[in-house]
Short mmCIF file of C-alpha atoms in Angstrom, two decimals:
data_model
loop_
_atom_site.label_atom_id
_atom_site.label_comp_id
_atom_site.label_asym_id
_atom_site.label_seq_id
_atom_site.Cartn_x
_atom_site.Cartn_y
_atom_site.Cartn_z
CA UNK A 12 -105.73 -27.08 -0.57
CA UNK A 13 -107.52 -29.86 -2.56
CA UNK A 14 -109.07 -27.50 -5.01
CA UNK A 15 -106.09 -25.79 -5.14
CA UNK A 16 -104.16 -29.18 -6.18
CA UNK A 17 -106.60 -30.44 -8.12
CA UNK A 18 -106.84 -27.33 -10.45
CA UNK A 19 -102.59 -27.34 -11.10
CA UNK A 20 -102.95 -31.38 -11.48
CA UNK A 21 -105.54 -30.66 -14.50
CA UNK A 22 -103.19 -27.59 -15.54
CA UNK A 23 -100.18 -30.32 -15.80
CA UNK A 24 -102.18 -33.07 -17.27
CA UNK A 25 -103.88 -30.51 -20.12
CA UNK A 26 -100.10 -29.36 -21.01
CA UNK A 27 -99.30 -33.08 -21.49
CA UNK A 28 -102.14 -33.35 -23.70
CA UNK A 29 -101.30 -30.47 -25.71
CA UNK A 30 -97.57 -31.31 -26.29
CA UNK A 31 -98.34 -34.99 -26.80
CA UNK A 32 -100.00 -34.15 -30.11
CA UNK A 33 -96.42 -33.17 -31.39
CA UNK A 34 -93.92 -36.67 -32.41
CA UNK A 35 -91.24 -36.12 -30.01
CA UNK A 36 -91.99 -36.14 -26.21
CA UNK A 37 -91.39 -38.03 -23.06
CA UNK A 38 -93.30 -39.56 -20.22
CA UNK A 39 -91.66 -40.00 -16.54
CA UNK A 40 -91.51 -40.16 -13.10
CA UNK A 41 -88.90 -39.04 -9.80
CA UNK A 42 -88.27 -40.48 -6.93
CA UNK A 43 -86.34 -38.66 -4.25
CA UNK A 44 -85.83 -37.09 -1.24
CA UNK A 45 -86.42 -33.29 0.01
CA UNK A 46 -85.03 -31.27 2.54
CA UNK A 47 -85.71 -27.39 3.90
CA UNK A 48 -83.82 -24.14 4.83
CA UNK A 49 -86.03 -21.93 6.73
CA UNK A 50 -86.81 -21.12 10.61
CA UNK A 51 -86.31 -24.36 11.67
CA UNK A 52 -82.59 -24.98 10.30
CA UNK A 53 -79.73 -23.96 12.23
CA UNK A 54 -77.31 -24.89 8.85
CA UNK A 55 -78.06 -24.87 5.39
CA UNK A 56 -79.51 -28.32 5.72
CA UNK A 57 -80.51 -30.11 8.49
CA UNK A 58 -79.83 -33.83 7.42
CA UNK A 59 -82.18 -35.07 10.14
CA UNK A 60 -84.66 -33.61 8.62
CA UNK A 61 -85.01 -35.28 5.39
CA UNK A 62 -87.92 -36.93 3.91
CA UNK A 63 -88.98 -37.68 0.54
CA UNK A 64 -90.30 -36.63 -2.76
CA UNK A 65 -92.20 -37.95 -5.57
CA UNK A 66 -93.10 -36.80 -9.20
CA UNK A 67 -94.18 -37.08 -12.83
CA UNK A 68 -93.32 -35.02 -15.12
CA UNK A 69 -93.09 -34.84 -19.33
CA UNK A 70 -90.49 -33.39 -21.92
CA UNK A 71 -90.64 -31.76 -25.12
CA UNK A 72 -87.78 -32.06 -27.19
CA UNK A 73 -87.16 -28.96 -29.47
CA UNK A 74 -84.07 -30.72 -30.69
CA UNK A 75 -81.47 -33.21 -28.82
CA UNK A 76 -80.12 -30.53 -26.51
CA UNK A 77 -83.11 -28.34 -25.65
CA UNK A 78 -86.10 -29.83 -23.92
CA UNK A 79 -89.25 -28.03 -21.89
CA UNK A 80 -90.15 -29.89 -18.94
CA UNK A 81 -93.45 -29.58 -16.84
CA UNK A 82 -93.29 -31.37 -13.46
CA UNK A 83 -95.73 -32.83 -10.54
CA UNK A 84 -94.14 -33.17 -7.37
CA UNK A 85 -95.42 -34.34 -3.99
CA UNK A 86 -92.59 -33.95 -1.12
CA UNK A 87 -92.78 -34.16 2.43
CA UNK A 88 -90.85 -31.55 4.82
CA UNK A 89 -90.35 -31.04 8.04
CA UNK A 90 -87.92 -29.47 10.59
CA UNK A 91 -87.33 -29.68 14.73
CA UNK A 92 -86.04 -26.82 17.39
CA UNK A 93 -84.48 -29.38 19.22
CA UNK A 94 -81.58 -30.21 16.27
CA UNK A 95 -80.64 -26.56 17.00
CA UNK A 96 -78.16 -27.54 19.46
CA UNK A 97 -76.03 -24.19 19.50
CA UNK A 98 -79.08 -21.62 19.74
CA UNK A 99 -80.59 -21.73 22.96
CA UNK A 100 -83.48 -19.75 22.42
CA UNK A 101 -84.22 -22.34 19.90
CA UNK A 102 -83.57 -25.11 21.74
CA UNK A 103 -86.09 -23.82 25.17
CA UNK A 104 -88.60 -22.80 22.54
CA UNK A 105 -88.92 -26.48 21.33
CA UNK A 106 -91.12 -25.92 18.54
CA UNK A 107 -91.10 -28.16 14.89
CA UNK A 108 -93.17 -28.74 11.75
CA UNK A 109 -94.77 -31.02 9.26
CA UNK A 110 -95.75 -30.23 5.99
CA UNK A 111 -96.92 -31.89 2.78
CA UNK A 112 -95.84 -29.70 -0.28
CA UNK A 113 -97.49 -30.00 -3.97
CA UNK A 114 -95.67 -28.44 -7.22
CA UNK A 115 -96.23 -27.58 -10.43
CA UNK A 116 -93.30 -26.28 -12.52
CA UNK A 117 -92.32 -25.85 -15.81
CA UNK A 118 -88.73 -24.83 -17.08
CA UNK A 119 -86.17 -25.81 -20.13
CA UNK A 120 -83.50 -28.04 -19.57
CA UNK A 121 -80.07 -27.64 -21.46
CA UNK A 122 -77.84 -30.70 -22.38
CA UNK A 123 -74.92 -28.70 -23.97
CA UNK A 124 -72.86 -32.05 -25.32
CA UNK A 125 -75.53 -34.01 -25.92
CA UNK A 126 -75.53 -35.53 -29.41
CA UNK A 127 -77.14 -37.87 -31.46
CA UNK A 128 -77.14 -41.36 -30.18
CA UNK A 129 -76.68 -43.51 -33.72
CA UNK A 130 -73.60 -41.08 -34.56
CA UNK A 131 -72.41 -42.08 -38.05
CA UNK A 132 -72.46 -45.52 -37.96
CA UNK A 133 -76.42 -45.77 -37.38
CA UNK A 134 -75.67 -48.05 -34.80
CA UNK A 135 -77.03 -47.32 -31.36
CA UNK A 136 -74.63 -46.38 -28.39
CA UNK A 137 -75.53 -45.30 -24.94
CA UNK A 138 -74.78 -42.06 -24.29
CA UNK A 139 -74.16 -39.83 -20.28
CA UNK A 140 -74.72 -35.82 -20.73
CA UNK A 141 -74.98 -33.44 -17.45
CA UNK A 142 -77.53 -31.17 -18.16
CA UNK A 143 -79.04 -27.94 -16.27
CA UNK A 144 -82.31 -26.74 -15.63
CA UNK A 145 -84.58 -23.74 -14.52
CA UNK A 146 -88.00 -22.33 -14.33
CA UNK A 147 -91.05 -21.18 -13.04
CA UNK A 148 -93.25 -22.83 -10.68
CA UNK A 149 -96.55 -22.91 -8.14
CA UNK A 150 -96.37 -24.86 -4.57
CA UNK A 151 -99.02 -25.02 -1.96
CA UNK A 152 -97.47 -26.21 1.57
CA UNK A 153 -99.67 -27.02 4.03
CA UNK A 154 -97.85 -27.27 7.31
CA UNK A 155 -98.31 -28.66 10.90
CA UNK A 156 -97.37 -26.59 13.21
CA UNK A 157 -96.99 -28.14 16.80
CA UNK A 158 -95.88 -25.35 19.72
CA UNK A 159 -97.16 -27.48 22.34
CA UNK A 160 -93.96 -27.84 23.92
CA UNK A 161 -93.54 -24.34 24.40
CA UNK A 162 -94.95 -21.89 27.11
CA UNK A 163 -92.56 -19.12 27.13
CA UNK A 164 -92.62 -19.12 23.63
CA UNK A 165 -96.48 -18.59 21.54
CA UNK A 166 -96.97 -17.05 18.28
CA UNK A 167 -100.70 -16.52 16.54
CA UNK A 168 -99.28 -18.46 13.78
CA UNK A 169 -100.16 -22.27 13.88
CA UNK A 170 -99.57 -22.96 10.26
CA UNK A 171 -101.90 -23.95 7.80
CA UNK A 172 -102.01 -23.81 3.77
CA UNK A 173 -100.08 -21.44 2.01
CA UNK A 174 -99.45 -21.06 -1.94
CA UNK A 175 -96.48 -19.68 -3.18
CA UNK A 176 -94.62 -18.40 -6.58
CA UNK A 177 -91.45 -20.93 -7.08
CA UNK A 178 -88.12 -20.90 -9.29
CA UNK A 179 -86.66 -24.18 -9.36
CA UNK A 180 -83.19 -24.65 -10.77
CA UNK A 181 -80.67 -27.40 -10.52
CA UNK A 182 -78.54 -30.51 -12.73
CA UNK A 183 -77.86 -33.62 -12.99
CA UNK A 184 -76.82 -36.49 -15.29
CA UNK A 185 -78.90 -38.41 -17.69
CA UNK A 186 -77.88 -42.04 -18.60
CA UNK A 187 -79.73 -42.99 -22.06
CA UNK A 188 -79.35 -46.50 -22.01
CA UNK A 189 -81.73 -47.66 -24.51
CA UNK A 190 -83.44 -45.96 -27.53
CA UNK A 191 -86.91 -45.26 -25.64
CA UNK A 192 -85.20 -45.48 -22.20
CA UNK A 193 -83.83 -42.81 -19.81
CA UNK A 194 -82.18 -42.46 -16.05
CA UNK A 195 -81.33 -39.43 -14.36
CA UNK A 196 -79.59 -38.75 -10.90
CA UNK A 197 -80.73 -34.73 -10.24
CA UNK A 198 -80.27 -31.98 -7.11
CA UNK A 199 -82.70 -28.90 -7.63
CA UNK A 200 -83.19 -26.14 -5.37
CA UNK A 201 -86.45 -24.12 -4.82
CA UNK A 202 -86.43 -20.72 -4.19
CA UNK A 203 -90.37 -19.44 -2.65
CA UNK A 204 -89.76 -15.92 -1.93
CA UNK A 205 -91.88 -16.71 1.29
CA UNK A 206 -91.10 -17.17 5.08
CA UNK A 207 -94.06 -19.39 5.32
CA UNK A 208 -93.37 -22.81 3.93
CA UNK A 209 -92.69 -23.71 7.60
CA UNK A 210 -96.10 -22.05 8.69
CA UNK A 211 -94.29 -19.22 10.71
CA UNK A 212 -92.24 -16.14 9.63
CA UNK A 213 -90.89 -16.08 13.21
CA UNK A 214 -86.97 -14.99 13.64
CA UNK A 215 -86.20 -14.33 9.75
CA UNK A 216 -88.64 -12.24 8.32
CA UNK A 217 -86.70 -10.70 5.55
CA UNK A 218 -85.03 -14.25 4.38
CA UNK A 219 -87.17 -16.40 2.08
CA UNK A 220 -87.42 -20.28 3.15
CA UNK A 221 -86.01 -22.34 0.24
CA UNK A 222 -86.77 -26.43 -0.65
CA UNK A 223 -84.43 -28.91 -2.10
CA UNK A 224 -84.93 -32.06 -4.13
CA UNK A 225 -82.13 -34.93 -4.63
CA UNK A 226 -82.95 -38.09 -6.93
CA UNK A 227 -83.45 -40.68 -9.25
CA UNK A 228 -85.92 -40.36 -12.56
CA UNK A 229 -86.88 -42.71 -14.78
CA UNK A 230 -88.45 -41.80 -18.65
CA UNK A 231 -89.63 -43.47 -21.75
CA UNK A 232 -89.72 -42.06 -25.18
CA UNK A 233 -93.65 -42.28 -26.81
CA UNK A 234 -93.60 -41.73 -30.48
CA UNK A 235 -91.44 -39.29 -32.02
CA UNK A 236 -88.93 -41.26 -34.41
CA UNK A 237 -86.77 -38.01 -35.61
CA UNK A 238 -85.89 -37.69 -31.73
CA UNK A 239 -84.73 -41.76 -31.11
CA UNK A 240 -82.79 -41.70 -34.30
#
């Protein structure tokens, strides 16, 4: 898994490097927390089960509504038979999961109303746009598997590292408060298109398990006059 992180961490830091030689772009980082949907969730989210997430990530700005975002994420999941409390065969199994997750994504981000902050006085104003986002994405999971508390119930599986194809997608609302200065409250969703983000494929083999991301970001504008003004 370290190789595997290191080589997407250089990927993401060689992008920056590459779009930081144009005048507009923007430097930033998340902080959040994540939740899961897979074999360990009775509902579409287990609220118990929610840890956190962490990022960086940079912007290119085509123009003031179109942007291309690449993203570093570190998030921590998890998930627990015994919050199942309406599935017995859950509950006597008695199984649950840790697993630290690493992303790399990349994906354009839309701010349909967004316009220009100066407007026609050439005065700066503050300025709050939603905006939307999607695009394509690699995650390694490795995952914790602990069946200990189970005898009835063993699978060969025990979890372990696992790389996976991702399309993340989600909105928020960005508050540009200062000419160089951004905040952004977001909720993104992660589609895998594996069963094995929890380490097992036990009990839904033909559904995918999915990730979710809710949180702040902070971002500062480097260079790149035509964008601030």
């Amino acid at each position: 898994m370290l190789s595997r992180i290191l080589l997407f961490s250089g990927a993401f830091l060689f992008s920056i490097s590459i779009l930081s030689a144009q005048k507009i772009h923007e430097v930033g980082g998340y902080l959040g927390l994540a939740n899961y949907q897979g074999d360990f969730t009775q509902a579409n989210l287990e609220l118990t089960d929610t840890r956190y997430a962490v990022g960086v990530f940079h912007r290119y700005h085509f123009n003031p509504k179109l942007m291309l975002r690449t993203n570093a994420t570190l998030a921590r999941l998890g998930g627990a038979d015994e919050n199942a409390e309406n599935d017995r065969i859950r509950v006597a199994r008695n199984w649950n999961f840790k697993s630290t997750l690493f992303e790399v994504s990349t994906g354009f981000e839309w701010m349909p109303l967004r316009k220009s902050n100066y407007g026609d006085t050439g005065v700066y104003g503050p300025q709050l746009n939603p905006y939307l986002f999607a695009g394509l994405g690699y995650a390694v999971s490795n995952s914790d598997l602990d069946t200990s508390q189970s005898r009835e119930f063993q699978l060969d599986e025990t979890g372990g590292s696992q790389g996976m194809l991702v399309v993340p997608f989600g909105g928020g609302l960005r508050l540009d408060f200062q000419e160089r200065m951004s905040v952004a409250g977001e909720v993104s969703w992660r589609y895998t298109g594996s069963d094995y983000v929890d380490g097992i494929s036990a009990g839904k083999q033909i559904n995918a398990d999915w990730y979710f991301f809710a949180g702040l970001s902070f971002s500062y504008v480097l260079g790149g006059e035509e964008m601030v003004k």
